[in-house]
Coordinates of C-alpha atoms and ligand atoms in Angstrom, one line a residue:
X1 CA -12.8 27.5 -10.5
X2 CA -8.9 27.1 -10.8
X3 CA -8.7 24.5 -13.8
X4 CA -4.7 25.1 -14.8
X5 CA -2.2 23.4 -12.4
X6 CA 1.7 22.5 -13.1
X7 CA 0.7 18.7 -12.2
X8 CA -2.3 17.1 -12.0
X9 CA -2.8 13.6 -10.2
X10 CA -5.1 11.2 -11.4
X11 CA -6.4 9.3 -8.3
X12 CA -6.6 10.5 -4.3
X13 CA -5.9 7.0 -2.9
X14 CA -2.7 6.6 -1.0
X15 CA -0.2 7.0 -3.6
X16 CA -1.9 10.2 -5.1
X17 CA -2.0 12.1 -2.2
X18 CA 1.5 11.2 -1.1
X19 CA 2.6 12.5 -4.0
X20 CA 0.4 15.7 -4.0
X21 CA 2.0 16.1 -0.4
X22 CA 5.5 15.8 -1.7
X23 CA 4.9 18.0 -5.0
X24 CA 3.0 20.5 -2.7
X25 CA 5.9 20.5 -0.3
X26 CA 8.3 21.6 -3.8
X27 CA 6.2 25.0 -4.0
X28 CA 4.3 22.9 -7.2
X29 CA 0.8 23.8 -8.4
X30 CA -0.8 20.2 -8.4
X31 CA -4.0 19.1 -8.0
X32 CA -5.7 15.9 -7.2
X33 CA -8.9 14.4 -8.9
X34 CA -10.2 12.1 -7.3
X35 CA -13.1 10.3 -9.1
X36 CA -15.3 8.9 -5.7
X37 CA -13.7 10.4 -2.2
X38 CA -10.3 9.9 -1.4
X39 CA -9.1 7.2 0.2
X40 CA -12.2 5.1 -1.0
X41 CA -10.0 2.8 -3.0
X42 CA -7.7 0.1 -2.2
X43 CA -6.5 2.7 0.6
X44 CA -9.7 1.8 2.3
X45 CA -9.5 -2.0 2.2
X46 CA -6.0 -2.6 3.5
X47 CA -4.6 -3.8 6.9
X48 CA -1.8 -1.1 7.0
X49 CA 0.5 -3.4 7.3
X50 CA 4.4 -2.0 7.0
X51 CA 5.6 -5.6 5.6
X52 CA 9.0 -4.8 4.3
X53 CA 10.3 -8.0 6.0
X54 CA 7.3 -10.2 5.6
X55 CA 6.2 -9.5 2.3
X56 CA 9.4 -9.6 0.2
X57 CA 11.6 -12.3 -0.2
X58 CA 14.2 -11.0 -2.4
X59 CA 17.3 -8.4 -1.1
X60 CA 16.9 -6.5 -4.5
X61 CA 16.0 -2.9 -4.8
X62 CA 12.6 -2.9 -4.8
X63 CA 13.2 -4.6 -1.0
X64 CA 16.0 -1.2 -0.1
X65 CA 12.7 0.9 -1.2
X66 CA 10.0 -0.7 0.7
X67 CA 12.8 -0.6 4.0
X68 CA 13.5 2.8 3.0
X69 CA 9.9 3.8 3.0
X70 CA 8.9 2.1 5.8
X71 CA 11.7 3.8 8.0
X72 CA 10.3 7.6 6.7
X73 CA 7.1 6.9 8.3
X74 CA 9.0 7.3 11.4
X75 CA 9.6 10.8 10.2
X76 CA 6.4 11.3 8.7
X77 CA 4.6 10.2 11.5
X78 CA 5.1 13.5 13.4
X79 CA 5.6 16.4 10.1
X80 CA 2.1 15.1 8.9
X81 CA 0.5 15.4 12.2
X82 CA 2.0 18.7 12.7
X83 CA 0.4 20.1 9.7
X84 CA -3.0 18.4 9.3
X85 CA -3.6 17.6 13.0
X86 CA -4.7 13.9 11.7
X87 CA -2.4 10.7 13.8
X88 CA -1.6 8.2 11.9
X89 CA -1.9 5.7 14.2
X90 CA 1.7 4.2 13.9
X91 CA 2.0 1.1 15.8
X92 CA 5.6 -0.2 15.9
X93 CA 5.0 -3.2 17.6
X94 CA 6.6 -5.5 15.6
X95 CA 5.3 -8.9 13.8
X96 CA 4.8 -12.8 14.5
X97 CA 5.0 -15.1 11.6
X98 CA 3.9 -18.8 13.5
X99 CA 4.6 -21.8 12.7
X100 CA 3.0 -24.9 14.0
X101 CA 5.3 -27.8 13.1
X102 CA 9.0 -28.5 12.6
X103 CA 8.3 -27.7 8.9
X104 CA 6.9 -24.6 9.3
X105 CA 9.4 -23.4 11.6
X106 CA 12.6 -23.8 9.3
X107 CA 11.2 -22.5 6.4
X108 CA 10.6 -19.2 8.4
X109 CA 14.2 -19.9 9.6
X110 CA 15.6 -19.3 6.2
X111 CA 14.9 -15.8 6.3
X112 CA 17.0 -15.1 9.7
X113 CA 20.5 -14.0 7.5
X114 CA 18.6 -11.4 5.4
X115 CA 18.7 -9.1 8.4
X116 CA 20.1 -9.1 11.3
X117 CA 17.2 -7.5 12.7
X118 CA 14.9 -10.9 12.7
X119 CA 14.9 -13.3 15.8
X120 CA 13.6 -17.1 16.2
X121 CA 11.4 -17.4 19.3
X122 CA 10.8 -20.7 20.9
X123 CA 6.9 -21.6 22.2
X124 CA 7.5 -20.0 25.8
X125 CA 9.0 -17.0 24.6
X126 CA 6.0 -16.5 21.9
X127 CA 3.5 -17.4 24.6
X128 CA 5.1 -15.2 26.9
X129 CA 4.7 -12.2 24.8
X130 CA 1.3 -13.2 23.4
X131 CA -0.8 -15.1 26.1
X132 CA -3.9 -15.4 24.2
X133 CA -2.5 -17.7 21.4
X134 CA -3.3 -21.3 21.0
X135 CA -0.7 -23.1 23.4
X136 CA 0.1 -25.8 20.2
X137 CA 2.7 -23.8 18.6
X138 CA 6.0 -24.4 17.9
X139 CA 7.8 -21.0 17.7
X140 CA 7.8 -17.9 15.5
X141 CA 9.8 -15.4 13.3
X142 CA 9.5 -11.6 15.3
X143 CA 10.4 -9.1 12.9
X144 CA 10.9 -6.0 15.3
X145 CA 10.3 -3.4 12.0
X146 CA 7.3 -4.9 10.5
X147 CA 5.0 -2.4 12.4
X148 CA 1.5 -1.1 11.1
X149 CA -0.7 2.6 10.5
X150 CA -3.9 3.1 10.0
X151 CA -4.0 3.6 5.9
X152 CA -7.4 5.6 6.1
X153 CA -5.8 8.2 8.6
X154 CA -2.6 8.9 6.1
X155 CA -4.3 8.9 3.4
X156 CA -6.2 11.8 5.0
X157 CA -2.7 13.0 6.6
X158 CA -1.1 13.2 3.1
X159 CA -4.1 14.8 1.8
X160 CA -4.9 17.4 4.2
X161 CA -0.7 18.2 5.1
X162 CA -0.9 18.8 1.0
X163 CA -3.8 21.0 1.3
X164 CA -2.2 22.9 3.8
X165 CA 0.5 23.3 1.7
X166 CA -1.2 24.9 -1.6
X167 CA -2.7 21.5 -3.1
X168 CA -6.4 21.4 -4.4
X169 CA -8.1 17.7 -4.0
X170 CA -11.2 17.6 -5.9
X171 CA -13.6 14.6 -5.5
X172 CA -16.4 12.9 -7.4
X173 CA -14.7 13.9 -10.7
X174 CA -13.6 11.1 -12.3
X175 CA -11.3 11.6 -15.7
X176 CA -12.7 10.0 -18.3
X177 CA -9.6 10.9 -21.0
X178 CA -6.0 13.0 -21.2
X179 CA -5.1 14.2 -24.7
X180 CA -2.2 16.3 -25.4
X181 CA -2.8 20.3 -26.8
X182 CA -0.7 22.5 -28.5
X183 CA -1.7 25.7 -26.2
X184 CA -1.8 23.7 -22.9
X185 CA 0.7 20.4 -22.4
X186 CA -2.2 18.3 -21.0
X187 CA -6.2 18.3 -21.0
X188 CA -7.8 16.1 -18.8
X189 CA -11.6 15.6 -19.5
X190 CA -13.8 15.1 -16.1
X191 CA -17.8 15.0 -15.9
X192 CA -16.6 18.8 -14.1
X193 CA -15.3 20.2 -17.1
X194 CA -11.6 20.3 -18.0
X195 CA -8.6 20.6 -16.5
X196 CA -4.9 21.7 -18.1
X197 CA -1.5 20.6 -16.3
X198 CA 2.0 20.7 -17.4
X199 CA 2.4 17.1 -16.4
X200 CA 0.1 14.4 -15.8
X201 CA 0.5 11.5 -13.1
X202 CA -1.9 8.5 -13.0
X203 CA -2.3 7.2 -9.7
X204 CA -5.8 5.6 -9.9
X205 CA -4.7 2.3 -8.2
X206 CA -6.1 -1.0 -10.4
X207 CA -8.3 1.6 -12.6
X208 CA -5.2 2.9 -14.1
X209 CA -5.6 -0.4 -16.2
X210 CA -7.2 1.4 -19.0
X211 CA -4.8 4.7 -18.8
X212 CA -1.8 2.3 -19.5
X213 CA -3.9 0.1 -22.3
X214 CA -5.1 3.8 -24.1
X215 CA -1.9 5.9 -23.9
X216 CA -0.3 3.3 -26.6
X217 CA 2.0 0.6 -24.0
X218 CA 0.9 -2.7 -23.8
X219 CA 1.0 -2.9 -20.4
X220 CA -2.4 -4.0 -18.3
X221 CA -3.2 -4.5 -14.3
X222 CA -5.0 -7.2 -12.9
X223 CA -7.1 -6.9 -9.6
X224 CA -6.4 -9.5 -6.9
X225 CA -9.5 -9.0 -4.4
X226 CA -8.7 -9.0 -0.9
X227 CA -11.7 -9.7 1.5
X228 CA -11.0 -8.9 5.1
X229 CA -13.3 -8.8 8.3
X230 CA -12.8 -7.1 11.8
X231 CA -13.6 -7.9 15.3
X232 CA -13.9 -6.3 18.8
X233 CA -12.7 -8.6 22.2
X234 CA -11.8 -7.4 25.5
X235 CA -10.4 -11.1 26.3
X236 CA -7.9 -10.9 23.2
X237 CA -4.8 -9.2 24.6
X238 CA -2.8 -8.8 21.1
X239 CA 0.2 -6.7 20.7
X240 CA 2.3 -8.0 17.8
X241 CA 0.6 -8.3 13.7
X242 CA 0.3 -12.2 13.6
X243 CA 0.8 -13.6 10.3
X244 CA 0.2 -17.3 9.7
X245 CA -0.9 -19.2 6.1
X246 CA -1.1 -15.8 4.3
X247 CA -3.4 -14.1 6.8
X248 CA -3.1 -12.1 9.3
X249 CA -4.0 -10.3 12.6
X250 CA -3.4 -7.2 13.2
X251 CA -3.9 -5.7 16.7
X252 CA -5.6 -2.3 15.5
X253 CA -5.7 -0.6 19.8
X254 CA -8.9 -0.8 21.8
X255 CA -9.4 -4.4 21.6
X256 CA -10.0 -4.4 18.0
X257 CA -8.8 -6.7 15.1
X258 CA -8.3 -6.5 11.4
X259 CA -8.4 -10.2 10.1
X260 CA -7.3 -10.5 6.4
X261 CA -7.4 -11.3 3.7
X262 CA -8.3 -13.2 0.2
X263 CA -6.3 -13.3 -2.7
X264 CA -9.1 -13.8 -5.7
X265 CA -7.4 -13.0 -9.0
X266 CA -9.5 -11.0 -11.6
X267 CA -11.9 -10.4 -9.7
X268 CA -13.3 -6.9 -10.5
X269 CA -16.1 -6.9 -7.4
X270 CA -15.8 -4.9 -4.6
X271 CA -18.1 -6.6 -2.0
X272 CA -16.7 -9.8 0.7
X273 CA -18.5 -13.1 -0.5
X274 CA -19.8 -15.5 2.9
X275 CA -17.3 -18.1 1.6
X276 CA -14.2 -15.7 1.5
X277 CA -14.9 -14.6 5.2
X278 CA -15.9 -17.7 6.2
X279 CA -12.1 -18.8 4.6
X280 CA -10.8 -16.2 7.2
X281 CA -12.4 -17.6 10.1
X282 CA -11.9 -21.3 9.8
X283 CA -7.9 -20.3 9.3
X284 CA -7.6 -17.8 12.6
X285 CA -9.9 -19.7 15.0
X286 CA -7.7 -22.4 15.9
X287 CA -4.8 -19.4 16.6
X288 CA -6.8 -17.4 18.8
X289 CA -9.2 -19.7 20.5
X290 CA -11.2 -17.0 22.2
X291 CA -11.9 -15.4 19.2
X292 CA -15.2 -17.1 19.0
X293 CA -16.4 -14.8 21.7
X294 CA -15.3 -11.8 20.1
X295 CA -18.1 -8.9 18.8
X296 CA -18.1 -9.1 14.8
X297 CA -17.7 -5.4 13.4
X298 CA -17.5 -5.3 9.5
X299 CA -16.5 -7.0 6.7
X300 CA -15.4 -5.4 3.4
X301 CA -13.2 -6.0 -0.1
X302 CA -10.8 -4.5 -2.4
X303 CA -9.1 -4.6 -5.1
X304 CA -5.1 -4.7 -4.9
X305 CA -3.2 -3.5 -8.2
X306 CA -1.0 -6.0 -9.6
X307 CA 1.5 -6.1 -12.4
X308 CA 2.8 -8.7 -14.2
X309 CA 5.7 -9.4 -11.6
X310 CA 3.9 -7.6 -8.8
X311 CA 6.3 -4.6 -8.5
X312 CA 4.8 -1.0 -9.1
X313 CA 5.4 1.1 -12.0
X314 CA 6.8 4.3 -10.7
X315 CA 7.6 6.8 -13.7
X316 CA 7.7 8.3 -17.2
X317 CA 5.5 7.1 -20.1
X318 CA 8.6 5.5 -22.3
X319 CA 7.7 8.4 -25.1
X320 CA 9.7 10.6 -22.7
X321 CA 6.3 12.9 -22.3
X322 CA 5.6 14.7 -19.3
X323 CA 3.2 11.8 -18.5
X324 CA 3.7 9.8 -15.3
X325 CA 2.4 6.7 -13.8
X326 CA 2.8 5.9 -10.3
X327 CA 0.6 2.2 -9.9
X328 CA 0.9 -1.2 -9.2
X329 CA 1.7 -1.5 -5.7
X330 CA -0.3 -4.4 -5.3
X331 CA 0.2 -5.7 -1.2
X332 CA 2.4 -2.7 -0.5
X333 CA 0.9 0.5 -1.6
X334 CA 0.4 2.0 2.0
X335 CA 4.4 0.5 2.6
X336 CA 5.8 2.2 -0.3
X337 CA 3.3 5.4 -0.3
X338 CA 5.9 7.5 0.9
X339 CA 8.7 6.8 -1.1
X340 CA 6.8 6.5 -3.6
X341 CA 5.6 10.3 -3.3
X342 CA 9.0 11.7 -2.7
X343 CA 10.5 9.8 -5.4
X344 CA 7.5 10.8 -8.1
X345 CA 8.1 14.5 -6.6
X346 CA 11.7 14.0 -7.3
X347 CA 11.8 13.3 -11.1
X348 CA 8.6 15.6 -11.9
X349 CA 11.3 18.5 -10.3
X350 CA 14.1 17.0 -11.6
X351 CA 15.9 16.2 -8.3
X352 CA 18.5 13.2 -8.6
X353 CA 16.5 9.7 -7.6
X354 CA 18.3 6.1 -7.3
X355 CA 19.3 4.6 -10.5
X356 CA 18.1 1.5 -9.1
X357 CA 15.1 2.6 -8.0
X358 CA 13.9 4.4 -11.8
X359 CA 15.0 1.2 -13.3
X360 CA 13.4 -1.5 -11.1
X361 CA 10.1 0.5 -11.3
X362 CA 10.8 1.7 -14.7
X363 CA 7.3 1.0 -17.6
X364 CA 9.8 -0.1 -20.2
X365 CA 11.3 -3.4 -17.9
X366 CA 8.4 -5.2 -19.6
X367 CA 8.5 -3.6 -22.9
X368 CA 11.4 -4.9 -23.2
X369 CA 10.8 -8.3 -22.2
X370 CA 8.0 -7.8 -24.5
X371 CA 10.4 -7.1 -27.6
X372 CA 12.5 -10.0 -27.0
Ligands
LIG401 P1 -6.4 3.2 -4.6 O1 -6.4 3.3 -3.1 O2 -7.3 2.1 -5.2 O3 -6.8 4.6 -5.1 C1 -7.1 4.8 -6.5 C2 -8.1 6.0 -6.5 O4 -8.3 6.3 -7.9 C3 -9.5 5.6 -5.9 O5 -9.8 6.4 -4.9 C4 -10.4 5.7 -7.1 O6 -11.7 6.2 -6.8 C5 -9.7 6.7 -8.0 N1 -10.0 6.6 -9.4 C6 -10.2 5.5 -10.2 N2 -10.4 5.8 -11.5 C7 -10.4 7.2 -11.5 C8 -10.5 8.1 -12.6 N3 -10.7 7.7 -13.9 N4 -10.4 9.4 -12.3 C9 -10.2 9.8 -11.0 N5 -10.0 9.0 -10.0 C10 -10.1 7.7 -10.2 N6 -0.8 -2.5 1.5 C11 0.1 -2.4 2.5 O7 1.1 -1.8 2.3 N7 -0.2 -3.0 3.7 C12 -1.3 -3.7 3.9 O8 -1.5 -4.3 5.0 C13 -2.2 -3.9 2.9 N8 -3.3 -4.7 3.1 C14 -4.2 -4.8 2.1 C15 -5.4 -5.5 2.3 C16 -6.4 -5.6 1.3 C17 -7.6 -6.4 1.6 C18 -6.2 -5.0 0.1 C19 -7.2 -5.0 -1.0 C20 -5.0 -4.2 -0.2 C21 -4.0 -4.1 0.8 N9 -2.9 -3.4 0.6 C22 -2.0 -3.3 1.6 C23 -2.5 -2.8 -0.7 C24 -2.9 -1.4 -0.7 O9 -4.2 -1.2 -0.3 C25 -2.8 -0.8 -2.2 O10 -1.6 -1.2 -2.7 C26 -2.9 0.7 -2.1 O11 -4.0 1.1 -1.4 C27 -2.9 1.3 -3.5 O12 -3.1 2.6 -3.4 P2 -3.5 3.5 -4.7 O13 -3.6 4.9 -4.2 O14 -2.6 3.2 -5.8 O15 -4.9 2.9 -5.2
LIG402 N1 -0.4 -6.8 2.4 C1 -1.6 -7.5 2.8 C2 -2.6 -7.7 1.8 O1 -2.4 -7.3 0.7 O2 -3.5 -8.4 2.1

């Protein structure tokens, strides 16, 4: 068994195995250890939603780099399928953000000078476009780049295009500790035996929380749980994501819908409660009226990474060690998973990154807040 790799990733979610594709891509030795199976994470949970638009409110650089990476999935969407045979499942369809009353409709209007991209459509035009919404609204925001993937598909595109590349993934071998040795850089303890790396990149989504509390910063990661359900309906005709009072629908093909999701802070459970679905269906019912003939399919939870002001943490431990983190993403980690990747590829190679971008997502932003 191959145990000594130039990089070794802690975590095969999204964000591990974009950058294990990226490293892998630089001729780099990396490997991924996965503690469960890949993509059974956050990865697994989310909508796929590419919310640049809709989820930030701020034109600041952490808004450039979710644009940016939502943009490379356009480029990404064909070189992944071309090396691991796996789509996926890019819809570019755009986005409706409703609003029901007068209220409603100009605080979405606020956001039309942020890019010139982003239209105001009256009632008619809405209905027009989505017959199968309740008749009672008022108008909506379409943002045209706001598209969607499927985040279990590229996670398994990242990870087998890396493969295919020279990566090893390794699953159900959790890393219980990383010390530094004198011989080797890094020694990473798993219930497999240990594994030695050059550098060292956690990536292990909310769990990461006790990497960033035991490798001396003062840093933690709180879980907000997000509990999400998903139907089947031939008489739904959907083809825009519909996003009204922090939910959403999004139109997955074949008739089927994701419908999401909670926001319960610290919440370190993994399974939907009745009364968070149940929260889900007594907001999209009234949108979607003939959703209450549509086939129930699954419900399920997870756990979004958040920081203390929601961005991720995307670089060097501050001692200046070849130890990495790349966590955090919170709403966005299948958004920003491919800049993400080529930007953790970048500094582990030493190819030039953004200023911006290693500052906004920088470890020491809050230590220094801290030390104030
Ligand atoms: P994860 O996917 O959680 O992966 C971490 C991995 O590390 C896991 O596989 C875990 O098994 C492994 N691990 C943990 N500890 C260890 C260890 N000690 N050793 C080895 N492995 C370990 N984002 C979007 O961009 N768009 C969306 O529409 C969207 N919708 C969402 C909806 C919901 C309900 C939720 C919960 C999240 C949503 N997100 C969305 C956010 C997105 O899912 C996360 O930001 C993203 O999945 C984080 O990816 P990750 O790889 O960092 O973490
Ligand atoms: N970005 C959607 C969610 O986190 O629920």
């Amino acid at each position: 068994m191959k145990t000594d790799y130039d990089v070794a990733i802690v975590g095969g979610g999204i964000i591990g195995q974009s950058i294990a594709y990226h490293l892998a891509k630089e001729n780099v030795s990396v490997v991924v250890l996965e503690g469960n199976a890949v993509g059974s994470g956050a990865t697994r949970a989310a909508a796929g939603m590419l919310g640049a638009n809709s989820e930030l409110d701020d034109d600041d650089a952490f808004y450039q780099f979710a644009k940016e990476s939502q943009r490379y999935y356009h480029t990404l969407n064909q070189e992944l399928f071309d090396l691991s045979q796996v789509s996926i499942q890019l819809f570019d369809r755009g986005m409706y953000k409703l609003a029901y009353n007068e209220e409603e409709a100009e605080t979405l209007k606020r956001a039309l000078p942020m890019n010139s991209t982003l239209e105001w459509h009256p009632r008619e035009q809405v209905l027009k476009h989505e017959p199968t919404l309740s008749s009672d609204l008022v108008g909506a925001l379409y943002i045209p780049e706001d598209g969607h993937v499927s985040p279990v598909d590229t996670c398994l595109a990242f990870s087998k295009s890396a493969r295919f590349l020279g990566a090893d993934i390794v699953e159900n071998v959790p890393v219980h500790s990383i010390e530094k040795t004198d011989e080797k850089d890094y020694a990473l303890q798993t219930a497999k035996g240990t594994y030695y790396s050059k550098h060292v990149v956690i990536a292990n989504g909310v769990w990461s929380h006790y990497f960033l509390k035991n490798l001396d910063l003062q840093l933690g990661m709180k879980p907000v749980k997000g509990e999400c359900l998903s139907v089947k309906s031939d008489k739904i005709k959907l083809e825009k994501t519909i996003f009204y009072d922090h939910c959403y629908i999004v139109p997955k093909g074949n008739g089927k819908l994701v419908i999401g999701a909670t926001m319960v802070e610290d919440d370190w459970t993994t399974e939907p409660t009745f009364g968070g679905i149940q929260s889900l269906m007594n907001k999209m019912a009234p949108i979607l009226p003939d959703i209450k003939y549509a086939t129930l399919l699954d419900t399920w939870a997870g756990l979004r990474p958040q920081t203390i002001d929601g961005k991720p943490y995307i670089g060097q431990h501050p001692s200046g060690e070849h130890l990495y983190f790349a966590t955090g993403h919170y709403r966005n980690g299948i958004l920003l998973a491919p800049k993400t990747g080529e930007m953790m590829a970048n500094l582990i190679v030493g190819k030039q990154v953004k200023k911006e971008y290693v500052e906004a997502f920088s470890l020491t932003r809050h230590i220094q807040q801290v030390m104030r």
